Amino acid sequence: MAQYMTTHGMAAKGVAFSAPEERSIQLRNVTKRFGGVTALNGINIDFAPQKINVLLGLSGSGKSTLLRQINGLHKPTSGEVITLGTDVHTAGAGRLRKLRRNVGMIFQHFHLVESMSVLENVCTGKLGSLGGPRLGLFSYPRAVKEQAMEQLARVGLADKAFQRADALSGGQMQRVAIARALIQEPRVLLADEPVAALDPVSSATVMTLIGNIAKEDNLTVVCSLHQVELALEFSDRIIGLRGGELVMDRESHSLSLKEAHEIYEAVAVVSETELAQETSELAAVHQS
Amino acid sequence: MTATMERPAQPPRTSVLPPVPKRPVPNPHVVAVWGIMIMLLGGGAWSLWELEVTPANVFGHFDNAARFIERAFPLNWPPLSELLAMTAETLGIVFLATGFSVFVSTPIAIMAAASTTSGRFSWTVSRLVIIFCRAVPDLVFAIILFRLFGLGALTGILAMGISSIGMIGKLYADAIEELDRGPSEAVEAAGGGRWQWILSTVIPQLIPQMIATGLHRYDINLRTSVILGYVGVPGIGYYLSGALETMQWQRGMALALWVLMLCIVVELISMGIRAAIMSPSSGDRSFLGLIKAADRSGWATHEPVRTRSGAVRVSPPWTGARWMRFGGIGILVVLLVASLIASNIRWEQIPRGVERFIPTISEFIPGTQGRFVDYWLPALIETVQMGLAATLLGLVLALPVGAMAARNVAPTPTVALCFRIFIVVNRAIPELILAIVLLVILGFGPVPGVLALAFGTTGLFSKLFADSIEETDVRVQNALRAGGATRIQVFFGSTLRQVAPAMVAHIMYQVDNNVRNSTLLGIVGAGGIGYWLMQTQAQLAYDVLSFLILSVLLIVIVLEAIAVYIRNVIR
């Protein structure tokens, strides 16, 4: 695996994009409504470039919606989202696709095609920079397949490349999903509850992997979590969300466990409106 | 009623309790569904009466049956080479028709599925195409295409291929909508365009369903192809119709028996493949399992697999699964080539057909030749009557058969098993073959048609009935039994109630189906509008033909609309 690291292209690229503004994400007064439900309410954040930013909050607090603002999977109802210098709200389809090539994303439920091989799943991450539709592993150029093998080696799953994705454990699937994001050679990595479907041991493995890769590739990471302990351990910065509003934005090292827990405690009694918001937000996320 | 019992002495206006709830107004839609069902069943009874489907007519022809057996045996088999050639032709035509339909249905289904459609417009257009292909019977496509392309395989392939889009397109679209959207979102988030995520994430997930539905439709098309033989589509059906028209009963019955066996064998093969594809775990017990077990020995290291020269391997190794996949693709290619050879397509018919397209349209401007009231209307009514009568008769027969086939109602497990076997055999027999035999015994007319359709309907309803009885919530039955109810009381008091919604939906579906099929059976001599479709085609009276086609379409669409309405109400 060591020899993969040296041949890996990202190390060189990392230098080219080392200027912090190249990897910046800014949200200005972002509001997002689904029907009558306000999922995000006047959010202002500058995410720390090349750092691990963790979004903490209950389900339904707007974490998923916020992540999807960054790569334009959802567009804001009002306000401005500037990702890597692109205004997501006004960007056309072509511009948005160009932006998304530089923004990797991983998901709570991995989102792999279970009947396809691991290698082919990783290759689909490259579709954004390839022309034309592709069906089957042989439709990808050899260079892409080799890149996919490199990324699989980085996440420690090179030996599983030709197995079907559904033959893997949950933790392994998430690592494949990370490899799929990395093959894009992204500058930003979005992670939507990456460990919520995993057991504690796999969670730690996956979070460590994300942390190491972020350092190696100088990635700006925005990751939503709901475990306070994990967030404190792996993040550089913690952003608390509650009911679609920003309630905390702190450097992790200055934050105590007790303080971090307060993001949840203030809403220990979940009101009915918040529950309603949660369900309709989820529904909206699934619909889009 | 209960409310008044609870508070008998309360003065009406001064009560602090909430007002007495009004008796709920019956939902008008539910009332309408009841009305429709009563009308359908009443119509069925009236049709049975009108068409004279009486015990005397059915059982009074035993001397005919004896004579028939005398005439039909010994069976006169054609020479083996001839038999195999016509079988290959039929299987080839059906393969190409089904393949054509799978190929065309896939993009249509992508347009018609909410999760992959490109917009409101393409969604509407593709849904309309699917509905149109479903509503128009195969036979109608065959008759129209026959005018364009003439005798030959091409007419059959296109007729069944287009008609199958109605079912395949709809099932594919439904399957796409049920797929996991996650992988598509992931590719979208990585900058992939619409066709990129459709091809790389939707299609791979859809493939098992695509194959299973294709195989299912192959079974259906095989049966249809025999009927299309009557309008000139080559294959077994063509020889069968020829033999029956010239009263060569011994040859005809031999071919009918051959079709029956072919249908059963093809159905068994397709059921086996479908089971293996749709539930991978079930394959583990068969030879597929051995190959998979050999696979699992795998690699123990975390290093990438390398080729002999030491380079990292990027193409999959030849594991059992890959051999199977390639074997499957190879078999498909071989079947395609074999079908193209066996079906004897005359390619020069394509340009001729395209050339004729415009002039043909003008021939098909509908007209009645002033015989609507005397001829066409009674024939249309007769076709609908056959459908209604067959549904009612099938339903009545299915009640005892289905109940006896359900393990929790049948007196002993053996009885249940016997009835289950009867149902399976019943479902395997093509209605057409039954109709042909009955026509020979009972003579031409609607009675044999009704009986053949009723036989098939009995199979369907019995299976549905038995399955629902076995699956219903037994706690209710147990509660009734605990209260001292007899077996019959339990059946009517609880079982029938629980099964009712599914039954209502299926009755409507079956009326729809039987009216369609009675049109088809008309062309083999069971009366109704099918007979006139054949006659007007033979007389080149295309104006009347298209008028009759439109009438049939109208009836089918009305029935379909009622079926959709009922399904929505009882859902």
Coordinates of C-alpha atoms in Angstrom, one line a residue, chain B residues 64-460:
Chain B
N64 CA -70.3 -35.4 -29.6
A65 CA -67.4 -35.9 -27.2
A66 CA -67.4 -39.6 -28.0
R67 CA -67.4 -38.9 -31.7
F68 CA -64.7 -36.3 -31.2
I69 CA -62.4 -38.8 -29.5
E70 CA -63.1 -41.2 -32.4
R71 CA -62.2 -38.5 -34.9
A72 CA -59.2 -37.1 -33.1
F73 CA -57.5 -40.4 -32.3
P74 CA -55.0 -41.7 -33.3
L75 CA -53.2 -38.4 -33.3
N76 CA -51.6 -37.6 -36.5
W77 CA -48.2 -36.1 -35.8
P78 CA -46.4 -34.3 -38.5
P79 CA -42.9 -35.5 -39.4
L80 CA -40.4 -34.7 -36.6
S81 CA -38.3 -32.4 -38.8
E82 CA -41.4 -30.4 -39.7
L83 CA -42.6 -30.2 -36.1
L84 CA -39.2 -29.0 -34.9
A85 CA -39.0 -26.5 -37.7
M86 CA -42.4 -24.9 -36.9
T87 CA -41.6 -25.0 -33.2
A88 CA -38.3 -23.2 -33.8
E89 CA -40.2 -20.7 -35.9
T90 CA -42.7 -20.0 -33.1
L91 CA -40.1 -19.8 -30.4
G92 CA -37.9 -17.5 -32.6
I93 CA -40.8 -15.2 -33.4
V94 CA -41.8 -15.0 -29.7
F95 CA -38.2 -14.4 -28.6
L96 CA -37.7 -11.6 -31.1
A97 CA -41.1 -10.0 -30.2
T98 CA -40.3 -10.1 -26.5
G99 CA -36.7 -8.9 -27.0
F100 CA -38.0 -6.0 -29.2
S101 CA -40.4 -5.1 -26.5
V102 CA -37.8 -5.2 -23.7
F103 CA -35.5 -3.0 -25.8
V104 CA -38.2 -0.4 -26.6
S105 CA -39.9 -0.5 -23.2
T106 CA -36.7 0.4 -21.3
P107 CA -36.4 4.0 -22.5
I108 CA -40.2 4.4 -22.4
A109 CA -40.2 3.2 -18.7
I110 CA -37.4 5.6 -17.8
M111 CA -39.5 8.4 -19.2
A112 CA -42.6 7.1 -17.4
A113 CA -41.1 6.6 -13.9
A114 CA -41.4 9.6 -11.6
S115 CA -37.8 9.2 -10.4
T116 CA -36.1 9.2 -13.8
T117 CA -38.4 11.2 -16.1
S118 CA -37.1 14.3 -17.7
G119 CA -40.3 16.3 -17.2
R120 CA -44.1 16.5 -17.2
F121 CA -44.3 16.3 -21.0
S122 CA -42.3 13.1 -21.5
W123 CA -43.9 11.5 -18.5
T124 CA -47.4 12.1 -20.0
V125 CA -46.5 11.0 -23.5
S126 CA -44.8 7.8 -22.3
R127 CA -47.6 6.9 -19.9
L128 CA -50.1 7.4 -22.8
V129 CA -48.0 5.1 -25.0
I130 CA -48.0 2.4 -22.3
I131 CA -51.8 2.7 -21.8
F132 CA -52.4 2.6 -25.5
C133 CA -50.3 -0.5 -26.0
R134 CA -52.0 -2.2 -23.1
A135 CA -55.5 -1.4 -24.3
V136 CA -55.2 -2.5 -27.9
P137 CA -55.3 -6.3 -28.1
D138 CA -52.4 -8.1 -29.9
L139 CA -54.8 -9.3 -32.5
V140 CA -55.7 -5.8 -33.5
F141 CA -52.1 -4.8 -33.9
A142 CA -51.6 -8.0 -36.0
I143 CA -54.5 -7.2 -38.3
I144 CA -53.3 -3.7 -38.9
L145 CA -49.7 -4.6 -39.3
F146 CA -50.7 -7.5 -41.6
R147 CA -52.1 -4.9 -44.0
L148 CA -48.7 -3.1 -43.9
F149 CA -46.2 -6.0 -44.0
G150 CA -48.3 -8.9 -45.3
L151 CA -47.9 -12.5 -44.3
G152 CA -44.9 -13.4 -42.4
A153 CA -42.9 -13.3 -39.1
L154 CA -42.5 -9.6 -39.2
T155 CA -46.2 -8.9 -38.6
G156 CA -46.2 -11.3 -35.6
I157 CA -43.0 -9.9 -34.1
L158 CA -44.1 -6.3 -34.3
A159 CA -47.7 -7.0 -33.2
M160 CA -46.7 -8.9 -30.0
G161 CA -43.7 -6.6 -29.5
I162 CA -45.7 -3.4 -29.5
S163 CA -48.5 -5.0 -27.5
S164 CA -46.1 -6.2 -24.9
I165 CA -44.9 -2.6 -24.3
G166 CA -48.1 -2.1 -22.4
M167 CA -47.2 -4.6 -19.7
I168 CA -43.4 -4.5 -19.8
G169 CA -43.2 -0.7 -19.9
K170 CA -45.6 -0.4 -16.9
L171 CA -43.8 -3.1 -14.8
Y172 CA -40.4 -1.5 -15.6
A173 CA -41.6 1.9 -14.7
D174 CA -43.1 0.7 -11.4
A175 CA -39.8 -1.2 -10.7
I176 CA -37.7 1.9 -11.3
E177 CA -39.9 4.0 -9.0
E178 CA -39.2 1.4 -6.2
L179 CA -35.5 1.4 -6.7
D180 CA -33.1 2.9 -4.1
R181 CA -32.5 6.5 -5.1
G182 CA -29.3 6.7 -3.0
P183 CA -26.7 5.6 -5.6
S184 CA -28.3 8.0 -8.2
E185 CA -28.0 10.9 -5.7
A186 CA -24.4 9.9 -5.1
V187 CA -23.5 10.1 -8.8
E188 CA -25.4 13.3 -9.1
A189 CA -23.5 14.8 -6.2
A190 CA -20.3 13.8 -7.9
G191 CA -21.2 15.8 -11.0
G192 CA -22.7 13.1 -13.1
G193 CA -25.4 14.0 -15.6
R194 CA -28.9 12.5 -15.9
W195 CA -28.1 9.8 -18.4
Q196 CA -24.9 9.0 -16.6
W197 CA -26.7 8.2 -13.3
I198 CA -29.5 6.5 -15.1
L199 CA -27.2 4.1 -16.9
S200 CA -24.7 3.6 -14.1
T201 CA -27.0 3.2 -11.2
V202 CA -30.6 2.7 -12.3
I203 CA -30.1 0.1 -15.0
P204 CA -27.7 -2.2 -13.0
Q205 CA -30.3 -2.3 -10.2
L206 CA -33.1 -2.9 -12.7
I207 CA -31.5 -5.8 -14.6
P208 CA -32.9 -8.7 -12.5
Q209 CA -36.4 -7.3 -12.8
M210 CA -35.9 -6.7 -16.5
I211 CA -35.0 -10.3 -17.1
A212 CA -37.8 -11.7 -14.9
T213 CA -40.5 -9.5 -16.6
G214 CA -39.2 -10.4 -20.0
L215 CA -39.4 -14.1 -19.2
H216 CA -42.9 -13.8 -17.9
R217 CA -44.0 -12.0 -21.0
Y218 CA -42.3 -14.6 -23.1
D219 CA -44.8 -17.2 -21.7
I220 CA -47.7 -14.9 -22.5
N221 CA -46.5 -14.2 -26.0
L222 CA -46.0 -17.9 -26.7
R223 CA -49.7 -18.4 -26.0
T224 CA -50.6 -15.4 -28.1
S225 CA -48.5 -16.5 -31.0
V226 CA -50.7 -19.5 -31.5
I227 CA -53.8 -17.3 -31.8
L228 CA -52.0 -15.0 -34.2
G229 CA -51.4 -18.1 -36.4
Y230 CA -55.1 -17.6 -37.4
V231 CA -54.4 -14.2 -39.0
G232 CA -51.3 -15.5 -40.9
V233 CA -48.4 -15.3 -38.4
P234 CA -46.2 -18.3 -39.1
G235 CA -45.4 -21.0 -36.6
I236 CA -47.3 -23.7 -34.9
G237 CA -50.5 -21.6 -34.7
Y238 CA -50.6 -21.2 -38.5
Y239 CA -50.5 -25.0 -39.1
L240 CA -52.9 -25.6 -36.2
S241 CA -55.5 -23.2 -37.7
G242 CA -54.9 -24.7 -41.1
A243 CA -55.5 -28.2 -39.8
L244 CA -58.7 -27.2 -38.0
E245 CA -60.1 -25.2 -40.9
T246 CA -59.8 -28.2 -43.1
M247 CA -61.2 -30.5 -40.4
Q248 CA -58.0 -32.6 -40.0
W249 CA -58.9 -33.2 -36.4
Q250 CA -56.2 -35.8 -35.8
R251 CA -53.5 -33.4 -37.0
G252 CA -55.1 -30.5 -35.2
M253 CA -55.3 -32.3 -31.9
A254 CA -51.7 -33.5 -32.1
L255 CA -50.6 -29.9 -32.7
A256 CA -52.8 -28.7 -29.8
L257 CA -51.2 -31.2 -27.5
W258 CA -47.8 -30.1 -28.7
V259 CA -48.6 -26.5 -27.9
L260 CA -49.8 -27.5 -24.5
M261 CA -46.6 -29.3 -23.7
L262 CA -44.5 -26.5 -25.1
C263 CA -46.3 -24.0 -22.9
I264 CA -45.8 -26.1 -19.8
V265 CA -42.1 -26.7 -20.5
V266 CA -41.4 -23.0 -21.3
E267 CA -43.3 -21.9 -18.2
L268 CA -41.3 -24.3 -16.0
I269 CA -38.0 -23.1 -17.4
S270 CA -38.9 -19.5 -17.1
M271 CA -40.2 -20.0 -13.5
G272 CA -36.9 -21.6 -12.6
I273 CA -34.7 -18.8 -14.0
R274 CA -36.9 -16.2 -12.5
A275 CA -36.7 -17.8 -9.0
A276 CA -32.9 -18.0 -9.3
I277 CA -32.6 -14.3 -10.4
M278 CA -35.0 -12.7 -8.1
S279 CA -33.9 -14.4 -4.9
P280 CA -30.1 -15.0 -4.9
S281 CA -30.3 -17.0 -1.7
S282 CA -32.5 -19.7 -3.3
G283 CA -29.9 -20.2 -5.9
D284 CA -27.4 -21.4 -3.3
R285 CA -29.0 -24.8 -3.1
S286 CA -28.7 -25.4 -6.8
F287 CA -25.6 -25.7 -8.9
L288 CA -25.3 -21.9 -8.8
G289 CA -24.5 -22.4 -5.1
L290 CA -21.5 -24.6 -5.9
I291 CA -20.0 -22.0 -8.1
K292 CA -20.6 -19.3 -5.5
A293 CA -19.0 -21.5 -2.8
A294 CA -15.9 -21.9 -5.0
D295 CA -15.9 -18.1 -5.3
R296 CA -15.8 -17.5 -1.7
S297 CA -12.4 -19.0 -1.1
G298 CA -11.3 -15.6 -2.3
W299 CA -8.1 -13.8 -1.3
A300 CA -6.9 -13.5 2.2
T301 CA -4.6 -10.5 1.8
H302 CA -5.5 -6.8 1.7
E303 CA -3.3 -6.3 -1.3
P304 CA -4.8 -5.7 -4.7
V305 CA -4.9 -8.6 -7.0
R306 CA -2.0 -8.7 -9.4
T307 CA -1.6 -10.2 -12.9
R308 CA 1.3 -12.6 -13.6
S309 CA 3.5 -9.7 -14.7
G310 CA 3.0 -8.0 -11.4
A311 CA 0.8 -5.2 -12.5
V312 CA -2.4 -4.4 -10.6
R313 CA -5.3 -6.2 -12.0
V314 CA -8.2 -3.9 -13.1
S315 CA -10.4 -6.4 -15.0
P316 CA -12.3 -8.8 -12.9
P317 CA -10.9 -12.3 -12.5
W318 CA -12.8 -15.2 -14.1
T319 CA -14.8 -16.3 -11.1
G320 CA -17.9 -18.4 -11.2
A321 CA -20.2 -15.4 -11.2
R322 CA -18.4 -13.8 -14.1
W323 CA -18.5 -17.1 -16.1
M324 CA -22.2 -17.2 -15.4
R325 CA -22.8 -13.6 -16.5
F326 CA -20.8 -14.1 -19.7
G327 CA -22.5 -17.4 -20.2
G328 CA -25.9 -15.7 -19.9
I329 CA -24.9 -13.0 -22.4
G330 CA -23.5 -15.6 -24.7
I331 CA -26.8 -17.7 -24.6
L332 CA -28.8 -14.5 -25.3
V333 CA -26.7 -13.8 -28.4
V334 CA -26.9 -17.3 -29.6
L335 CA -30.7 -17.3 -29.0
L336 CA -31.0 -14.0 -30.9
V337 CA -29.1 -15.3 -33.9
A338 CA -31.0 -18.6 -33.8
S339 CA -34.3 -16.7 -33.6
L340 CA -33.4 -14.5 -36.5
I341 CA -32.6 -17.6 -38.6
A342 CA -35.6 -19.6 -37.4
S343 CA -38.2 -17.0 -37.8
N344 CA -37.5 -16.4 -41.6
I345 CA -38.0 -12.7 -41.5
R346 CA -38.4 -11.2 -44.9
W347 CA -36.6 -7.9 -44.5
E348 CA -37.8 -6.6 -47.8
Q349 CA -41.2 -6.2 -46.1
I350 CA -40.0 -3.4 -44.0
P351 CA -39.6 -0.8 -46.8
R352 CA -42.8 -2.0 -48.4
G353 CA -44.7 -1.6 -45.1
V354 CA -43.3 1.9 -44.6
E355 CA -44.2 2.8 -48.1
R356 CA -47.8 1.6 -47.6
F357 CA -48.2 3.4 -44.3
I358 CA -49.9 6.6 -45.6
P359 CA -52.2 4.9 -48.2
T360 CA -53.2 2.3 -45.5
I361 CA -54.3 5.1 -43.2
S362 CA -56.9 6.3 -45.7
E363 CA -58.2 2.7 -46.1
F364 CA -58.7 2.6 -42.4
I365 CA -61.1 5.5 -42.1
P366 CA -63.9 4.0 -40.0
G367 CA -67.3 3.2 -41.5
T368 CA -70.2 0.9 -40.7
Q369 CA -71.5 0.1 -44.2
G370 CA -74.9 0.7 -42.6
R371 CA -74.9 -2.7 -40.8
F372 CA -74.2 -1.4 -37.3
V373 CA -77.6 -2.2 -35.7
D374 CA -78.0 -5.6 -37.5
Y375 CA -74.5 -7.0 -37.3
W376 CA -71.9 -5.2 -35.4
L377 CA -73.8 -4.1 -32.3
P378 CA -75.1 -7.6 -31.5
A379 CA -71.6 -9.0 -32.0
L380 CA -70.1 -6.4 -29.7
I381 CA -72.8 -7.2 -27.1
E382 CA -72.1 -10.9 -27.5
T383 CA -68.4 -10.4 -26.8
V384 CA -69.1 -8.4 -23.7
Q385 CA -71.6 -11.0 -22.6
M386 CA -69.1 -13.8 -23.0
G387 CA -66.6 -11.9 -20.8
L388 CA -69.2 -11.3 -18.1
A389 CA -70.6 -14.8 -18.2
A390 CA -67.2 -16.4 -18.0
T391 CA -66.2 -14.2 -15.1
L392 CA -69.4 -15.1 -13.1
L393 CA -69.1 -18.8 -13.9
G394 CA -65.5 -18.8 -13.0
L395 CA -66.1 -17.0 -9.8
V396 CA -68.9 -19.4 -8.7
L397 CA -66.7 -22.4 -9.4
A398 CA -63.7 -20.8 -7.7
L399 CA -65.4 -20.4 -4.4
P400 CA -65.5 -24.1 -3.4
V401 CA -62.3 -24.9 -5.3
G402 CA -60.4 -22.1 -3.6
A403 CA -61.7 -22.9 -0.2
M404 CA -60.8 -26.5 -0.5
A405 CA -57.3 -25.6 -1.7
A406 CA -56.6 -23.5 1.4
R407 CA -54.9 -25.6 4.1
N408 CA -56.7 -23.9 7.0
V409 CA -60.2 -24.5 5.5
A410 CA -59.8 -27.9 3.7
P411 CA -60.9 -30.9 5.8
T412 CA -57.6 -32.7 5.3
P413 CA -54.1 -31.6 4.0
T414 CA -54.5 -34.2 1.2
V415 CA -57.6 -32.5 -0.1
A416 CA -55.9 -29.2 -0.1
L417 CA -53.0 -30.6 -2.0
C418 CA -55.2 -32.2 -4.6
F419 CA -57.0 -28.9 -5.2
R420 CA -53.7 -27.0 -5.3
I421 CA -52.5 -29.4 -8.0
F422 CA -55.7 -28.9 -9.9
I423 CA -55.2 -25.1 -9.8
V424 CA -51.6 -25.4 -11.1
V425 CA -52.6 -27.7 -14.0
N426 CA -55.5 -25.4 -14.8
R427 CA -53.3 -22.4 -15.0
A428 CA -50.9 -24.1 -17.3
I429 CA -53.5 -25.0 -20.0
P430 CA -53.8 -22.2 -22.6
E431 CA -57.4 -21.1 -22.9
L432 CA -57.1 -21.3 -26.7
I433 CA -56.3 -25.0 -26.7
L434 CA -59.2 -25.6 -24.4
A435 CA -61.5 -23.5 -26.5
I436 CA -60.5 -25.4 -29.7
V437 CA -61.2 -28.8 -28.1
L438 CA -64.6 -27.5 -26.7
L439 CA -65.4 -26.0 -30.1
V440 CA -65.0 -29.3 -31.8
I441 CA -67.1 -31.0 -29.1
L442 CA -69.9 -28.5 -28.7
G443 CA -69.9 -26.9 -32.1
F444 CA -69.3 -23.3 -33.0
G445 CA -70.8 -20.5 -30.9
P446 CA -70.3 -18.7 -27.7
V447 CA -70.8 -21.6 -25.2
P448 CA -67.4 -23.2 -25.7
G449 CA -65.8 -19.8 -25.5
V450 CA -67.5 -19.0 -22.3
L451 CA -66.5 -22.4 -20.8
A452 CA -62.9 -22.0 -21.9
L453 CA -62.6 -18.6 -20.4
A454 CA -64.5 -19.6 -17.2
F455 CA -62.0 -22.5 -16.8
G456 CA -59.1 -20.1 -16.8
T457 CA -60.9 -17.7 -14.6
T458 CA -61.6 -20.5 -12.1
G459 CA -57.9 -21.2 -11.9
L460 CA -57.0 -17.6 -11.2

